[in-house]
GROMACS .gro file of C-alpha atoms in nm:
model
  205
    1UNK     CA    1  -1.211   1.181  -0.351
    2UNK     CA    2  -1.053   1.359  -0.020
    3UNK     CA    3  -0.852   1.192   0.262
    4UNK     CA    4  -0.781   1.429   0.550
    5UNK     CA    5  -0.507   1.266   0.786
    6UNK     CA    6  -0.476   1.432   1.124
    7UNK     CA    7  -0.154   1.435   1.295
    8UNK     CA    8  -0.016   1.291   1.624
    9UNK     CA    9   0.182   1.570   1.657
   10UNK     CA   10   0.485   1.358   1.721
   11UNK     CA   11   0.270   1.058   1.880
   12UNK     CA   12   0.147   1.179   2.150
   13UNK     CA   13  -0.205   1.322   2.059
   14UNK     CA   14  -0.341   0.996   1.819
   15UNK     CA   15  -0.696   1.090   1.917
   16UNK     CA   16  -0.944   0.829   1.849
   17UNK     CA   17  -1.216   1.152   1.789
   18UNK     CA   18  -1.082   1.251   1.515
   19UNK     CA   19  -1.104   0.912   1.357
   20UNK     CA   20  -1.465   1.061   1.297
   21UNK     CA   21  -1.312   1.287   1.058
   22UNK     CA   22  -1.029   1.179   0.931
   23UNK     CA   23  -0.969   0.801   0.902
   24UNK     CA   24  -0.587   0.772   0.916
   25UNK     CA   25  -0.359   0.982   1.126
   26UNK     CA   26   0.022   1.014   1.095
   27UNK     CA   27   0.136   0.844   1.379
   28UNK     CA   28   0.470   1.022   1.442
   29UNK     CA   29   0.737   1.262   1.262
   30UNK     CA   30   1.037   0.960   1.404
   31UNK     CA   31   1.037   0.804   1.045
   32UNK     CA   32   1.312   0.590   1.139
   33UNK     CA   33   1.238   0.217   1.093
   34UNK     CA   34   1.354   0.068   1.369
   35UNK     CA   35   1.190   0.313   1.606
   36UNK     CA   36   0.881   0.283   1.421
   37UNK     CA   37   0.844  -0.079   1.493
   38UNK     CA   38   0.787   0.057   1.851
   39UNK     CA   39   0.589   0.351   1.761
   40UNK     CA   40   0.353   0.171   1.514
   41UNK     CA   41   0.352  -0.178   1.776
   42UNK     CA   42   0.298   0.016   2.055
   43UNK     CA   43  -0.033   0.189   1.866
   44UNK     CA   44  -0.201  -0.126   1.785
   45UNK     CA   45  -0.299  -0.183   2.109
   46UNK     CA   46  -0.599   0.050   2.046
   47UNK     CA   47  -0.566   0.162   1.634
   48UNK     CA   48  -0.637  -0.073   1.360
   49UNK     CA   49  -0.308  -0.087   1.095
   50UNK     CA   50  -0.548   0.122   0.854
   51UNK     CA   51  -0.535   0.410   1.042
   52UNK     CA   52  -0.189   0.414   1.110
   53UNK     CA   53   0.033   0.643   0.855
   54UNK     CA   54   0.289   0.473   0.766
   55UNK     CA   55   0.611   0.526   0.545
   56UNK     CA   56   0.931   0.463   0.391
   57UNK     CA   57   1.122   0.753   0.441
   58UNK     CA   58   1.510   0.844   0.337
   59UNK     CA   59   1.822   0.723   0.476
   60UNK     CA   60   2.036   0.876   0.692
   61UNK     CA   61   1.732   0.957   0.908
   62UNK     CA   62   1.603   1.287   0.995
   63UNK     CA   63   1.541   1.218   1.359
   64UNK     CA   64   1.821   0.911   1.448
   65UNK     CA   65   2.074   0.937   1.133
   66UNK     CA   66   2.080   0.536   1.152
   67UNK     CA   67   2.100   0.393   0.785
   68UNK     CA   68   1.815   0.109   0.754
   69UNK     CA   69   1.811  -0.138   0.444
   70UNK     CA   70   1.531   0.024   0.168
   71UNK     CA   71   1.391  -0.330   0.215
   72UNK     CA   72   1.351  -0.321   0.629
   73UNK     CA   73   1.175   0.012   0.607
   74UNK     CA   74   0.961  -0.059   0.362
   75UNK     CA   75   0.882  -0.378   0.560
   76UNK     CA   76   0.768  -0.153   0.838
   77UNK     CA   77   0.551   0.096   0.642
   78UNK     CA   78   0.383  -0.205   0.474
   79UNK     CA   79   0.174  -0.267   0.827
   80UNK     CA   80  -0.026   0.093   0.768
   81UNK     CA   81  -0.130   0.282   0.532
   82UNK     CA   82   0.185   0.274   0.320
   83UNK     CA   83   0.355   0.522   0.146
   84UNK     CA   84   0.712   0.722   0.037
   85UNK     CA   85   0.840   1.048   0.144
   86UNK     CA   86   1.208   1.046   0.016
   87UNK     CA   87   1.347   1.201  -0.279
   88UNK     CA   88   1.307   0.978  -0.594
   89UNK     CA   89   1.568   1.221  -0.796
   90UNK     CA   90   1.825   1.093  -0.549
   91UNK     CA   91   1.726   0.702  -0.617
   92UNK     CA   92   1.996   0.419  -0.786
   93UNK     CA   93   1.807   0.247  -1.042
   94UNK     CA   94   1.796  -0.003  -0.888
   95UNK     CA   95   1.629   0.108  -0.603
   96UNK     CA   96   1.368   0.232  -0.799
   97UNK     CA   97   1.346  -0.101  -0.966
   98UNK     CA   98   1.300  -0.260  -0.589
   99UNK     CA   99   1.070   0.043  -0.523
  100UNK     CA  100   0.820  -0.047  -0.763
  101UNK     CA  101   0.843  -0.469  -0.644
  102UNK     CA  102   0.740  -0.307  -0.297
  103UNK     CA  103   0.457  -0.067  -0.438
  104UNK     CA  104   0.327  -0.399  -0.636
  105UNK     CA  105   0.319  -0.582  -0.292
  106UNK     CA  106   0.177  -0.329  -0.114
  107UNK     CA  107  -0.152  -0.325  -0.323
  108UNK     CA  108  -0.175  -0.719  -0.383
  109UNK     CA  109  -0.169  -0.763   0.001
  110UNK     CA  110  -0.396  -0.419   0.076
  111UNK     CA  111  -0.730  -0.574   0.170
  112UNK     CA  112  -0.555  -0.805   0.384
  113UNK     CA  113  -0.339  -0.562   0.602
  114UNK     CA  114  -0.624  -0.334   0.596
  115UNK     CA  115  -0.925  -0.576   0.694
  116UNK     CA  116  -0.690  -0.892   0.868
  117UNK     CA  117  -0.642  -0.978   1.201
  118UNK     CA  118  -0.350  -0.841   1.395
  119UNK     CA  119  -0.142  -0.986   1.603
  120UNK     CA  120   0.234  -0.864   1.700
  121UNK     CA  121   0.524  -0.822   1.978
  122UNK     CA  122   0.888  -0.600   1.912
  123UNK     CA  123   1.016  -0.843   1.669
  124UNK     CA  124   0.719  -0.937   1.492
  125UNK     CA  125   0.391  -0.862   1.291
  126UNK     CA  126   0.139  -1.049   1.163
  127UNK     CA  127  -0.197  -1.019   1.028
  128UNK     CA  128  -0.422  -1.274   0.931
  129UNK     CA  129  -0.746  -1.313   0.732
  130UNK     CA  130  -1.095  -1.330   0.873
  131UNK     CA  131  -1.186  -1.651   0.685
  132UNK     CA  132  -0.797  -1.796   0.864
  133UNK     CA  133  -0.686  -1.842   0.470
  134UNK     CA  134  -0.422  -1.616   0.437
  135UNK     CA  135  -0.139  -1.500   0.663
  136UNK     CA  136   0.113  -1.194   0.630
  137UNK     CA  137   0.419  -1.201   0.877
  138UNK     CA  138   0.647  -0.921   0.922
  139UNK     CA  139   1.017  -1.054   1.116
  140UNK     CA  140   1.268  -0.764   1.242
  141UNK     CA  141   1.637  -0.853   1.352
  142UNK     CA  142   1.717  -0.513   1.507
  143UNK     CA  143   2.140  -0.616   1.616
  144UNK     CA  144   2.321  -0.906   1.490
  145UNK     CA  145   2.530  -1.085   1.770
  146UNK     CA  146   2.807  -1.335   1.686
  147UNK     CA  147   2.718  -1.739   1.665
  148UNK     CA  148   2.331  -1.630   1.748
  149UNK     CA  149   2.113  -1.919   1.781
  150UNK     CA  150   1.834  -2.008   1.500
  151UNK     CA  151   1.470  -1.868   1.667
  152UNK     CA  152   1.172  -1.996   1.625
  153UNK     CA  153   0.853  -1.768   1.556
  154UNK     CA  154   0.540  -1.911   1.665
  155UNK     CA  155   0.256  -1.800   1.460
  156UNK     CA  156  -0.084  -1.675   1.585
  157UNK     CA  157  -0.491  -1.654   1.468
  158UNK     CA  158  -0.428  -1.966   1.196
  159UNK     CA  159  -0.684  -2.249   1.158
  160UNK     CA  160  -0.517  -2.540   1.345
  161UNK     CA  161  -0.668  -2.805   1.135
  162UNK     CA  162  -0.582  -2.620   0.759
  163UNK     CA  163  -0.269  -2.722   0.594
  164UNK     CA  164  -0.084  -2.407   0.520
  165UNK     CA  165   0.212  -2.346   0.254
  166UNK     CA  166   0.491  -2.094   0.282
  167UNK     CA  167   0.475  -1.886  -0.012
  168UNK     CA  168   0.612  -1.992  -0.354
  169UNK     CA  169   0.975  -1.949  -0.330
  170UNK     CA  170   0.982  -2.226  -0.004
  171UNK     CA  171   0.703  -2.437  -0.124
  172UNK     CA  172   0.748  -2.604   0.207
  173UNK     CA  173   0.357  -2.720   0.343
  174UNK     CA  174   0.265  -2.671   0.742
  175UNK     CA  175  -0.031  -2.723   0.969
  176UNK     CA  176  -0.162  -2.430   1.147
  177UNK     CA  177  -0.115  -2.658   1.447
  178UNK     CA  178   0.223  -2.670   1.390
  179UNK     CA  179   0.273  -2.278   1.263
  180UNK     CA  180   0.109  -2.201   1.637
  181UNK     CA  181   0.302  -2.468   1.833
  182UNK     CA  182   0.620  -2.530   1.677
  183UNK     CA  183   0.618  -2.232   1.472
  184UNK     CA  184   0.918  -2.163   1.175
  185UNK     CA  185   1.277  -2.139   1.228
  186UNK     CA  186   1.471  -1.805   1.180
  187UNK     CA  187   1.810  -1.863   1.092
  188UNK     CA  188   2.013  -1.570   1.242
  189UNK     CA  189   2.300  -1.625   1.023
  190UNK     CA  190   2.066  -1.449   0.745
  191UNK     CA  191   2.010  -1.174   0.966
  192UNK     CA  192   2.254  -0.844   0.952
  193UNK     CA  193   2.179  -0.538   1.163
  194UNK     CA  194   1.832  -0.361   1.128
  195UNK     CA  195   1.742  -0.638   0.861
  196UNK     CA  196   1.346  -0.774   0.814
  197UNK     CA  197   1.203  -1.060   0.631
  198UNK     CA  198   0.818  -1.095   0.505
  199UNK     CA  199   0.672  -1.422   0.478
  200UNK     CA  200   0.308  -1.502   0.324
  201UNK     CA  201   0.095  -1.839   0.417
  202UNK     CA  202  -0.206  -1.938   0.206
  203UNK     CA  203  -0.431  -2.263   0.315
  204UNK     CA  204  -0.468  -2.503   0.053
  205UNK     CA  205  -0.838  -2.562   0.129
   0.00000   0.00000   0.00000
């Protein structure tokens, strides 16, 4: 099989035409992460994440020279298509080793970035299933400040009724009611410059 990808020749021709013949397009040449959260964000208003081209490109950046955690970009890319443009020759081992934990998320959670829901601000991503069972949230801390507060993120498109739980390292179990109302805390004090944290709910219906 053949995918053509058109280009937004640096974002500013991401023509919904050419979805016709080609069903992802790259959505800019500015590669950096934390601009891409605006890029790729800003998109969504009219593109669906699957047509989005999305990836984890090397550090210092091309376009900003800002230096971006391996972890927060890839973070980023996940909400698209997903990919890698960076030389693997110049990898640690163990960022190849983190490399491959990312590629191995990437396809168990395809379908559902692909096919989900999306809902999302400047700080935030998330995409949820149609059937409400399963939730993917995407957080970005773009500068730490000293003594920040915790935050709460209020979730979005959950069943309120369906008892959620927070993926297996917290165990901890939540209503959608409360995801929506009272939402999760974000403890700041985890949070360094240009950092990003991915959290999964599944119901338990």
């Amino acid at each position: 099989n053949i995918l053509f990808e058109s280009c937004s020749s640096g974002g500013a021709r991401f023509d919904p035409g050419m979805l016709y013949y080609a069903p992802q397009t790259w959505t800019s040449d500015d590669t950096d992460a934390m601009e891409r959260i605006k890029i790729q964000y800003g998109t969504s208003y009219v593109y669906p994440l699957s047509s989005m081209g999305s990836h984890v490109s090397a550090v210092p950046n091309q376009q900003v020279g800002r230096v971006t955690p391996l972890s927060t970009r890839a973070d980023v890319a996940l909400f698209g298509t997903f990919g890698y443009e960076l030389d693997l020759n110049r990898l640690t081992e163990k960022e190849k080793d983190l490399i491959k934990d990312q590629i191995c998320f990437a396809k168990k959670y395809r379908t559902l970035i692909q096919q989900g829901v999306f809902y999302g601000n400047e700080s935030a991503w998330m995409v949820v299933s149609e059937d409400k069972n399963e939730a993917l949230v995407g957080y970005y801390n773009f500068l730490s400040v000293p003594n920040g507060p915790w935050k709460r993120l209020y979730l979005k498109g959950l069943d309120k009724d369906k008892k959620y739980i927070m993926d297996e390292e917290h165990l901890k179990l939540y209503t959608g009611d409360e995801l929506m109302n009272a939402g999760i805390v974000i403890n700041s004090k985890h949070h360094s410059d240009f950092s990003s944290e991915i959290f999964v709910f599944r119901s338990m219906e």
